[in-house]
Amino acid sequence: MSLPPEKASELKQLIHQQLSKMDVHGRIREILAETIREELAPDQQQLSTEDLIKALRRRGIIDDVMKELNFVTDNVDQELPSSPKQPVCFTDRQSTLLKKTNIDPTRRYLYLQVLGGKAFLEHLQEPEPLPGQVCSTFTLCLHFRNQRFRSKPVPCACEPDFHDGFLLEVHRESLGDGTRMADSTTMLSISDPIHMVLIKTDIFGETTLVASYFLEWRSVLGSENGVTNLTVELMGVGTESKVAVGILNIKLEMYPALNQTLSQEVVNTQLALERQKTAEKERLFLVYAKQWWREYLQIRPSHSSRLVKIFAQDENGINRPVCSYVKPLRAGRLLDTPRQAARFVNVLGYERAPVIGGGGKQEQWCTLLAFLCRNKGDCEDHANLLCSLLLGYGLEAFVCVGTKAKGVPHAWVMTCGTDGTITFWESLTGHRYIHKSTNPDEPPVAEQPKPLYPYRTVGCVFNHQMFLGNCQPSDSVEVCVFDLNDESKWKPMSEEAIKSVCAPGATTSLPPFPPLCASTIDASVTSNEIEMQLRLLVSEHRKDLGLTTVWEDQLSYLLSPALASYEFERTTSISAGNEEFQDAIRRAVPDGHTFKGFPIHFVYRNARRAFATCLRSPFCEEIICCRGDQVRLAVRVRVFTYPESACAVWIMFACENIF
């Protein structure tokens, strides 16, 4: 296949760059000298090309080079234009699950290299991991202009060995940038930051958000040769947002090289003007929000005790309007229905923001990238994501802020149907509830519907365009009327005011929303692995009790339809396939025998942790520890994968025994 001259030139430049980085030329010279010294006879004056290639292949140089020269991109599924141009990630060694792609010499790229870290003092005493030893790791996740990248995991250390490169496409036709290659002036107007999130994964697979940083990359436009080196100080998150956790050394390089660089003064002036404009918009919105709040309190002084949340702190401790945490989000072909989206959000882990000491709940609303990369978050993170996905499906969705039983603050999602139907979506469980308002003025003898939902009060509702405070006499959800157009019941904020700070591109301080990534988990392989581990754990547990274990493979297989039916019901609220499962079990279990089964659901893949949880159930323990002469045990695991490598893990233990 022939390449156009510009593509050939581009390919040569990239290969040369990587060969220089690997010091291949120096290694070849060493091997050449060694080969001449060891293998040439005294009367032989020259070494053939074939001899040299054999020597290079024998020492693994050629294999190393071929491994290094891989262009890969994160497995992002989204509805793309017909253009084959894709963002590229250039790394040393990446997972085989990442796909190769081509780069386009007519586009403008930013090559970001992470050249190690230092001063991660929390890991100062971390011992050097032995070969093959499982250890805690750092992973760096990036998002830039609808492109997502992930570094290879590196062991946690005071100076973590980050050495990754990412080829970010600056000029994106799919974002309306046109087809002409962007020059320096055009790129200076692109204010999207590079969002960097550092995740720590411990030896049990539990993830922790270490840092979240927004990198201003445009300083490279004023650097000589379009290359600059930066030292990025990463700060902690939540209560530690003022404490440095470590430093990353980063190199930025424009590709192709800029024909004309801007002066640093021009770049600094542009950035200062943007900051000034953003600060002014945020100041005006704050003034408006204070005025709105005063008016809200004038309606009824008791409103001061209601949960009317106008601003919320993100992981960096920055106050942002709550409307900026929601935006219509399309899942491409990763999720097909709103209910499937609710199931996806439900299987993401739930974890309250960590707090040092007592004093109640620590507030922390995470940016979407931090939530997705960590794969778990608080109820507000789940509600914001679910609301964004439902908005993407064309529904009129809002996040509700209020309380559950015992006055515990909570957030959930509400959709308003065209026929006036109000539906509550619990983002932590995937359950849906139809709201029917109770009329407090009706006589006591009138039968009132008893609510099934767990919500007690609601203070406000919001989405990306609207914010409404509940100004009804009671904030009890039971008696609330959700006619959001009735200003006597819901006090609205100015949509123009919200738009000035929350619309895409309104301010440079707004974190852009990343696309969802397809799962990298092989459901069949993972199901088999967990099942084999559980069989081993059950056998060991029974051996400790002095019991032998006989597995019935056919019975294990027959449990699969039940697990599939359970997941289908969780996703669609429709039960199906139970009759066939029961008929198959009746046929499989001999006369005079009993069958017992125990299904359980997890959102993690740790077999030992799941087994310990199962043993806490008396019914499951009775199955696992079943005694008898003809006891046959069965276990079946079924992993259902969702975007962002989230998964629902269904396990069923069963046994058959004589009456």
XYZ file of C-alpha atoms in Angstrom:
659
model
C 0.000 0.000 0.000
C 1.502 3.347 -1.061
C 1.328 6.387 1.215
C 1.008 10.018 0.125
C 4.256 11.972 0.623
C 2.931 13.942 3.617
C 1.803 10.744 5.411
C 5.132 9.044 4.707
C 6.980 12.081 6.067
C 4.770 12.132 9.147
C 5.284 8.403 9.781
C 9.057 8.747 9.425
C 9.080 11.617 11.920
C 7.086 9.669 14.516
C 9.226 6.548 14.113
C 12.414 8.617 14.354
C 11.097 10.310 17.493
C 10.327 6.995 19.176
C 13.631 5.423 18.119
C 15.456 8.396 19.633
C 13.434 8.062 22.831
C 14.449 4.377 23.076
C 18.090 5.197 22.184
C 17.947 2.497 19.499
C 20.869 3.996 17.594
C 23.127 3.752 20.645
C 22.084 0.165 21.271
C 22.741 -0.760 17.629
C 26.239 0.772 17.832
C 26.975 -1.254 20.984
C 25.776 -4.490 19.381
C 27.702 -3.729 16.171
C 30.933 -3.238 18.124
C 30.290 -6.360 20.195
C 29.474 -8.455 17.099
C 32.604 -7.304 15.285
C 34.685 -8.060 18.349
C 33.201 -11.506 19.011
C 32.158 -12.916 15.647
C 34.409 -11.550 12.892
C 37.369 -13.651 11.904
C 40.684 -11.772 11.766
C 40.785 -12.036 7.962
C 37.177 -10.831 7.518
C 36.980 -7.087 6.911
C 33.232 -6.318 6.894
C 29.950 -7.428 8.437
C 26.976 -8.091 6.149
C 23.545 -6.529 6.735
C 22.113 -9.995 7.269
C 24.635 -10.720 10.046
C 23.781 -7.456 11.786
C 20.000 -8.109 11.609
C 20.542 -11.584 13.061
C 22.527 -10.058 15.939
C 19.813 -7.452 16.584
C 17.070 -10.078 16.505
C 19.027 -12.380 18.816
C 19.343 -9.633 21.422
C 15.653 -8.701 21.174
C 16.182 -5.175 19.786
C 13.845 -5.653 16.818
C 11.122 -7.158 19.032
C 11.421 -4.221 21.445
C 11.052 -1.681 18.637
C 8.000 -3.409 17.163
C 6.340 -3.535 20.596
C 6.965 0.161 21.142
C 5.617 1.362 17.779
C 1.917 0.959 18.577
C -0.682 3.694 18.227
C -3.684 2.951 20.417
C -6.817 4.791 21.467
C -9.077 4.312 24.439
C -12.105 2.191 23.668
C -14.621 5.048 23.492
C -17.964 4.267 21.923
C -19.805 7.270 20.596
C -21.734 8.269 17.543
C -18.966 9.511 15.288
C -19.122 11.303 11.965
C -18.288 9.419 8.798
C -14.721 10.713 8.927
C -12.263 7.943 9.880
C -10.116 10.345 11.892
C -9.724 9.139 15.491
C -7.899 10.469 18.553
C -4.658 8.626 19.190
C -2.871 7.543 22.333
C 0.829 6.737 21.897
C 2.152 4.625 24.745
C 5.018 2.309 25.496
C 3.027 -0.800 26.326
C -0.751 -0.805 26.404
C -3.450 -3.381 26.975
C -4.344 -5.502 23.982
C -7.921 -4.364 24.538
C -7.013 -0.972 23.120
C -7.391 -0.659 19.386
C -4.890 0.580 16.816
C -5.738 3.593 14.737
C -4.239 5.924 12.173
C -3.421 9.579 12.533
C -4.259 12.271 10.022
C -1.420 14.626 8.970
C -3.978 17.303 8.079
C -5.095 17.584 11.725
C -3.393 19.357 14.586
C -2.275 17.247 17.558
C -0.856 17.883 20.993
C 1.572 15.201 22.141
C 1.498 15.033 25.944
C 4.186 12.981 27.651
C 4.185 12.137 31.357
C 7.842 11.775 32.288
C 7.606 10.459 35.814
C 6.381 11.709 39.154
C 7.984 12.746 42.415
C 7.224 13.892 45.968
C 4.312 11.485 46.499
C 5.295 11.564 50.167
C 2.466 9.345 51.371
C 4.339 6.484 49.690
C 7.790 7.453 50.962
C 8.143 4.209 52.938
C 6.552 2.065 50.218
C 8.808 -0.999 49.664
C 9.912 -1.854 46.146
C 7.449 -4.484 44.829
C 8.942 -7.888 44.060
C 8.494 -9.317 40.540
C 4.979 -10.751 40.217
C 3.884 -9.309 43.566
C 0.452 -7.668 43.673
C 0.773 -4.066 44.818
C -1.181 -0.820 44.886
C -1.014 1.126 41.623
C -1.526 4.611 40.239
C -3.433 5.178 36.990
C -3.654 8.535 35.244
C -6.865 9.249 33.292
C -7.172 12.117 30.795
C -10.050 13.809 28.999
C -9.660 16.416 26.271
C -12.210 17.522 23.667
C -14.312 14.346 23.766
C -11.239 12.072 23.844
C -10.350 9.871 26.790
C -7.057 8.197 27.631
C -5.717 6.004 30.403
C -2.106 5.335 31.341
C -0.805 1.906 32.195
C -0.887 1.242 35.962
C 2.391 1.899 37.791
C 3.269 0.765 41.331
C 2.603 3.380 44.014
C 5.873 4.953 45.092
C 7.341 8.249 46.210
C 8.567 8.654 42.630
C 6.040 6.683 40.517
C 7.444 5.515 37.193
C 4.965 7.214 34.840
C 6.226 7.059 31.257
C 3.299 7.438 28.902
C 2.533 9.522 25.862
C -0.886 10.651 24.633
C -1.593 12.099 21.205
C -4.504 14.502 21.678
C -6.367 15.825 18.669
C -6.697 19.579 19.206
C -8.608 20.381 16.036
C -11.812 18.339 15.887
C -14.072 18.343 12.853
C -16.809 16.607 14.886
C -16.852 19.595 17.267
C -17.468 22.033 14.430
C -13.867 23.144 13.922
C -14.040 22.767 10.131
C -11.636 20.914 7.879
C -8.770 23.415 7.615
C -5.736 22.761 9.826
C -5.803 25.040 12.858
C -3.103 27.679 13.201
C -1.774 29.147 16.456
C -4.379 31.899 16.627
C -7.245 29.454 16.138
C -5.908 27.125 18.822
C -5.491 30.023 21.235
C -9.274 30.427 21.186
C -9.801 26.747 22.175
C -10.248 27.062 25.924
C -10.905 23.385 26.719
C -8.511 22.248 29.459
C -6.969 18.797 29.734
C -8.662 17.168 32.705
C -6.279 14.808 34.518
C -7.525 12.434 37.214
C -5.178 10.282 39.292
C -6.660 7.053 40.666
C -5.110 4.692 43.206
C -6.100 1.008 43.080
C -5.231 -1.102 46.120
C -4.392 -4.821 46.169
C -8.085 -5.686 46.608
C -9.142 -3.701 43.541
C -10.662 -0.814 45.532
C -10.197 2.582 43.887
C -9.471 5.943 45.514
C -9.521 9.391 43.934
C -6.090 10.909 44.616
C -6.149 14.114 42.563
C -8.093 15.986 39.900
C -6.272 18.641 37.864
C -7.157 20.894 34.951
C -4.087 21.475 32.779
C -3.901 24.691 30.765
C -2.047 23.491 27.663
C -1.982 26.675 25.549
C 1.338 27.875 26.988
C 2.900 25.571 24.374
C 1.633 27.940 21.645
C 4.114 30.569 22.809
C 7.017 28.202 23.352
C 9.996 27.940 21.055
C 9.569 25.124 18.509
C 6.137 24.386 19.985
C 7.648 22.339 22.843
C 7.407 23.044 26.565
C 8.082 21.228 29.822
C 5.804 21.671 32.817
C 5.919 20.698 36.459
C 2.385 20.029 37.650
C 1.684 20.036 41.376
C -1.274 17.798 42.159
C -3.442 18.729 45.130
C -5.564 16.333 47.154
C -9.351 16.099 47.038
C -12.173 16.926 49.436
C -10.900 17.943 52.873
C -7.310 17.636 51.570
C -7.795 19.910 48.543
C -5.221 22.390 49.912
C -2.562 19.721 50.470
C -0.108 18.709 47.725
C -0.033 14.957 47.035
C 2.701 14.844 44.393
C 4.291 16.312 41.274
C 4.138 15.188 37.648
C 6.707 16.130 35.004
C 4.938 16.783 31.726
C 6.184 17.610 28.249
C 3.887 19.179 25.646
C 4.652 19.232 21.934
C 2.569 20.395 18.991
C 2.401 18.117 15.986
C 2.900 18.954 13.173
C 5.304 21.648 14.337
C 3.874 25.184 14.306
C 4.919 27.350 11.385
C 4.593 30.418 13.552
C 4.501 30.530 17.345
C 2.795 33.258 19.297
C 4.599 35.477 21.758
C 4.200 34.408 25.361
C 2.757 37.829 26.111
C -0.110 37.249 23.648
C -0.865 33.851 25.190
C -0.782 35.229 28.738
C -3.022 38.154 27.768
C -5.619 35.805 26.232
C -5.638 33.577 29.320
C -5.925 36.599 31.623
C -8.857 37.978 29.606
C -10.654 34.623 29.796
C -10.124 34.418 33.559
C -11.377 37.972 33.955
C -14.482 37.284 31.852
C -15.226 34.088 33.776
C -14.759 35.794 37.148
C -17.146 38.602 36.147
C -19.848 36.142 35.012
C -19.490 34.160 38.223
C -19.635 37.364 40.307
C -22.837 38.502 38.589
C -24.429 35.087 39.066
C -23.504 35.123 42.761
C -25.114 38.557 43.152
C -28.245 37.262 41.417
C -28.312 34.059 43.531
C -28.140 36.089 46.755
C -31.034 38.263 45.593
C -33.051 35.164 44.600
C -32.423 33.622 48.022
C -33.584 36.780 49.833
C -36.799 36.759 47.813
C -37.263 33.059 48.546
C -36.979 33.650 52.314
C -39.470 36.526 52.114
C -42.148 34.075 50.906
C -41.888 32.097 54.151
C -39.120 32.448 56.802
C -39.233 28.671 57.435
C -37.742 28.193 53.947
C -34.305 28.740 55.483
C -34.402 25.156 56.824
C -35.204 23.595 53.437
C -32.557 21.872 51.328
C -32.283 24.448 48.563
C -28.892 23.717 47.058
C -27.721 26.465 44.660
C -23.961 25.774 44.862
C -22.011 22.585 45.584
C -18.317 21.898 46.136
C -16.497 19.641 43.685
C -13.591 17.332 44.537
C -11.181 20.300 44.448
C -13.220 22.266 46.984
C -14.477 24.749 44.360
C -18.056 26.021 44.675
C -19.965 25.638 41.416
C -23.650 26.099 40.531
C -25.434 22.757 40.823
C -26.836 23.193 37.300
C -23.281 22.847 35.937
C -23.116 19.223 37.166
C -25.841 18.165 34.702
C -25.821 18.159 30.912
C -27.588 16.047 28.247
C -25.296 13.047 27.768
C -25.636 10.625 24.876
C -24.360 7.093 25.447
C -23.927 6.292 21.753
C -24.574 2.582 21.255
C -23.447 1.596 24.740
C -26.889 1.943 26.357
C -30.132 1.424 24.470
C -32.891 2.592 26.813
C -33.425 4.956 29.758
C -34.032 1.972 32.034
C -30.789 0.364 30.931
C -29.085 3.685 31.706
C -30.635 3.587 35.188
C -29.281 0.065 35.666
C -25.806 1.194 34.569
C -25.792 4.056 37.094
C -27.082 1.678 39.765
C -24.164 -0.791 39.344
C -21.585 1.972 39.783
C -20.411 1.717 43.383
C -21.829 3.849 46.184
C -19.404 5.502 48.580
C -19.901 8.557 50.733
C -17.210 11.209 50.572
C -14.536 10.403 53.191
C -14.478 12.658 56.235
C -11.792 13.012 58.896
C -13.340 12.886 62.365
C -17.019 13.330 63.190
C -19.452 16.077 62.342
C -21.708 14.406 59.804
C -21.527 14.066 56.063
C -18.695 15.645 54.048
C -20.001 17.387 50.952
C -18.281 16.508 47.689
C -19.970 16.499 44.288
C -17.510 14.971 41.855
C -16.916 16.033 38.276
C -18.135 13.370 35.878
C -14.642 12.199 34.851
C -13.572 11.709 38.480
C -16.779 9.755 39.200
C -16.422 7.509 36.140
C -12.707 6.825 36.612
C -13.151 5.946 40.272
C -16.230 3.849 39.368
C -18.026 4.903 42.542
C -19.400 7.997 44.211
C -22.040 9.526 46.468
C -25.783 9.709 45.785
C -25.422 13.169 44.197
C -22.884 11.828 41.673
C -25.238 9.000 40.712
C -28.234 11.342 40.430
C -26.331 13.855 38.282
C -25.169 11.138 35.879
C -28.605 9.514 35.616
C -30.288 12.876 35.025
C -27.749 13.678 32.290
C -28.376 10.335 30.567
C -32.176 10.717 30.767
C -31.884 14.239 29.302
C -29.824 12.675 26.510
C -32.743 10.318 25.805
C -35.037 13.322 25.343
C -36.855 13.100 28.696
C -37.657 16.102 30.881
C -35.470 15.133 33.819
C -34.491 16.922 37.028
C -32.308 16.174 40.026
C -34.287 16.434 43.275
C -32.509 17.479 46.485
C -34.222 16.614 49.750
C -34.216 14.070 52.552
C -34.971 10.418 53.187
C -36.109 8.858 56.460
C -34.625 10.363 59.648
C -33.836 13.569 57.769
C -30.794 12.150 55.919
C -29.943 14.426 52.937
C -30.418 12.665 49.613
C -30.598 13.279 45.864
C -32.678 11.406 43.295
C -34.028 11.967 39.773
C -37.506 12.960 38.600
C -38.971 12.852 35.096
C -42.103 14.729 34.011
C -44.205 12.985 31.346
C -46.143 14.864 28.676
C -49.330 13.569 30.318
C -48.314 15.011 33.678
C -47.037 11.732 35.148
C -44.282 12.291 37.701
C -41.774 9.430 38.016
C -39.028 9.216 40.638
C -35.855 7.297 39.728
C -33.644 6.105 42.576
C -30.160 6.207 41.079
C -28.613 3.965 43.764
C -31.004 1.053 43.212
C -32.500 1.595 39.751
C -36.040 1.509 41.192
C -38.782 3.694 39.719
C -41.779 5.112 41.569
C -44.883 6.872 40.262
C -45.699 9.904 42.397
C -49.315 10.566 43.252
C -49.799 13.667 45.331
C -51.829 13.404 48.549
C -54.369 16.195 49.033
C -54.090 17.375 52.662
C -57.440 19.193 52.405
C -59.457 16.029 51.787
C -61.397 14.587 54.733
C -59.606 11.936 56.815
C -62.043 9.232 55.698
C -60.877 9.566 52.106
C -58.453 6.789 51.151
C -55.037 8.244 50.389
C -52.403 6.377 48.389
C -49.501 5.222 50.539
C -46.182 6.207 48.962
C -43.738 3.437 48.141
C -40.764 5.728 47.655
C -38.326 6.426 50.528
C -38.257 10.217 50.100
C -39.582 12.521 52.832
C -38.922 16.133 51.804
C -37.819 17.971 48.653
C -36.235 21.415 48.746
C -35.375 22.083 45.116
C -35.155 20.524 41.660
C -32.745 21.412 38.863
C -31.281 20.409 35.526
C -28.855 22.067 33.093
C -31.309 24.900 32.258
C -33.629 25.310 35.227
C -33.458 25.679 38.995
C -36.648 25.763 41.074
C -37.066 26.151 44.818
C -40.014 24.471 46.519
C -42.195 27.246 47.991
C -45.277 25.163 48.854
C -46.538 25.343 52.467
C -45.064 21.893 53.154
C -41.923 20.413 51.619
C -43.174 16.869 52.295
C -42.906 14.867 49.057
C -46.261 13.185 49.746
C -48.242 16.430 49.455
C -46.032 18.243 46.916
C -47.503 19.107 43.544
C -44.836 18.916 40.853
C -46.375 21.444 38.480
C -43.113 23.240 37.802
C -44.829 25.937 35.731
C -46.837 27.124 38.754
C -44.700 29.865 40.294
C -46.857 29.872 43.428
C -45.507 26.377 44.151
C -42.018 26.503 42.611
C -39.881 29.642 42.553
C -37.734 29.563 39.390
C -34.337 31.092 38.799
C -33.783 33.085 35.645
C -32.882 30.697 32.845
C -30.699 33.427 31.321
C -28.738 33.735 34.567
C -28.183 29.963 34.678
C -27.195 29.930 31.026
C -24.591 32.653 31.606
C -22.511 30.338 33.824
C -23.696 26.797 33.025
C -24.132 26.662 29.232
C -21.336 24.825 27.355
C -18.491 27.277 26.732
C -20.065 29.967 28.932
C -17.043 30.048 31.238
C -13.585 28.510 31.098
C -13.997 27.113 34.619
C -16.664 24.574 33.580
C -15.295 21.004 33.339
C -16.322 19.499 29.972
C -18.379 16.297 30.031
C -16.458 13.200 28.870
C -18.001 10.483 26.667
C -18.670 7.049 28.119
C -16.163 4.253 27.444
C -17.110 0.701 26.481
C -16.365 -2.053 28.980
C -12.978 -3.767 28.778
C -14.218 -6.774 30.787
C -14.750 -10.105 29.041
C -17.996 -11.276 30.676
C -17.520 -14.993 29.933
C -13.906 -15.159 31.095
C -14.630 -13.170 34.255
C -17.693 -15.313 35.050
C -15.600 -18.491 34.746
C -12.796 -17.081 36.893
C -15.107 -16.060 39.740
C -16.976 -19.374 39.532
C -13.751 -21.401 39.777
C -12.584 -19.316 42.740
C -15.923 -19.812 44.502
C -15.773 -23.579 43.950
C -12.342 -23.638 45.555
C -13.503 -21.497 48.493
C -16.568 -23.697 49.085
C -14.479 -26.890 48.926
C -11.954 -25.473 51.421
C -14.723 -24.283 53.733
C -16.441 -27.698 53.709
C -13.095 -29.463 54.200
C -12.543 -27.417 57.378
C -15.921 -28.717 58.559
C -14.928 -32.301 57.761
C -17.238 -32.517 54.728
C -16.494 -33.707 51.214
C -17.694 -31.746 48.180
C -19.248 -33.175 45.021
C -20.078 -30.690 42.248
C -22.956 -31.276 39.838
C -21.928 -29.521 36.609
C -25.260 -30.031 34.843
C -27.181 -28.494 37.729
C -24.755 -25.545 37.730
C -25.456 -24.966 34.055
C -29.223 -25.056 34.614
C -28.925 -22.092 37.004
C -27.867 -19.753 34.152
C -31.392 -18.891 32.901
C -32.403 -17.805 36.403
C -29.470 -15.397 36.683
C -30.199 -13.963 33.238
C -33.846 -13.536 34.237
C -32.913 -11.684 37.433
C -30.751 -9.172 35.520
C -33.431 -8.728 32.850
C -35.954 -7.950 35.573
C -33.609 -5.422 37.206
C -33.209 -3.649 33.872
C -36.767 -3.737 32.542
C -38.958 -4.406 35.625
C -40.380 -7.374 33.661
C -40.072 -10.948 34.922
C -39.520 -13.558 32.194
C -38.265 -17.137 31.828
C -39.078 -18.348 35.346
C -41.394 -21.145 34.119
C -38.705 -22.764 31.962
C -36.164 -22.587 34.801
C -38.513 -24.278 37.270
C -39.422 -26.994 34.763
C -35.744 -27.740 34.058
C -34.944 -28.002 37.780
C -37.877 -30.370 38.386
C -36.584 -32.640 35.628
C -32.993 -32.522 36.863
C -33.648 -33.250 40.544
C -34.412 -36.985 41.130
C -37.494 -38.094 43.006
C -36.991 -38.117 46.732
C -34.484 -35.261 46.566
C -34.898 -31.600 47.483
C -33.483 -28.561 45.683
C -32.384 -25.383 47.416
C -31.069 -22.298 45.628
C -29.735 -18.952 46.871
C -29.202 -16.096 44.378
C -27.304 -12.962 45.373
C -26.129 -9.861 43.521
C -22.892 -7.832 43.762
C -21.365 -4.906 41.873
C -17.748 -6.003 42.450
C -15.689 -8.962 41.194
C -13.825 -9.994 44.359
C -14.760 -13.682 44.854
C -13.409 -13.964 48.420
C -15.299 -10.850 49.543
C -18.495 -12.126 47.888
C -18.122 -15.540 49.544
C -17.683 -13.963 52.988
C -20.865 -11.940 52.418
C -22.792 -15.039 51.317
C -21.793 -16.944 54.465
C -23.435 -14.223 56.565
C -26.796 -15.349 55.168
C -28.158 -18.301 57.200
C -29.966 -19.657 54.131
C -26.799 -19.589 51.989
C -24.703 -21.085 54.774
C -27.247 -23.913 55.064
C -26.709 -24.720 51.358
C -22.905 -24.466 51.441
C -22.645 -26.527 54.643
C -25.328 -29.051 53.648
C -24.735 -32.543 55.098
C -25.902 -35.901 53.749
C -24.893 -39.036 51.869
C -25.898 -37.819 48.423
C -25.351 -34.064 48.590
C -24.618 -32.487 45.221
C -23.565 -28.829 45.125
C -23.810 -26.323 42.294
C -22.700 -22.730 41.812
C -23.178 -20.469 38.825
C -21.778 -16.992 38.219
C -22.948 -14.618 35.539
C -21.258 -11.251 34.978
C -23.201 -8.593 33.046
C -21.003 -5.800 31.750
C -21.870 -2.119 31.363
C -19.968 0.964 30.161
C -16.946 2.135 32.158
C -16.214 -1.529 33.028
C -19.014 -1.462 35.590
C -20.635 -4.842 36.068
C -23.472 -6.655 37.779
C -22.348 -9.982 39.224
C -25.041 -12.578 39.924
C -24.152 -15.698 41.933
C -26.400 -18.649 42.744
C -25.468 -21.431 45.146
C -27.643 -24.568 45.033
C -27.722 -28.088 46.378
C -29.763 -31.235 45.965
C -30.099 -33.743 48.775
C -32.294 -36.634 49.946
C -35.339 -35.628 51.981
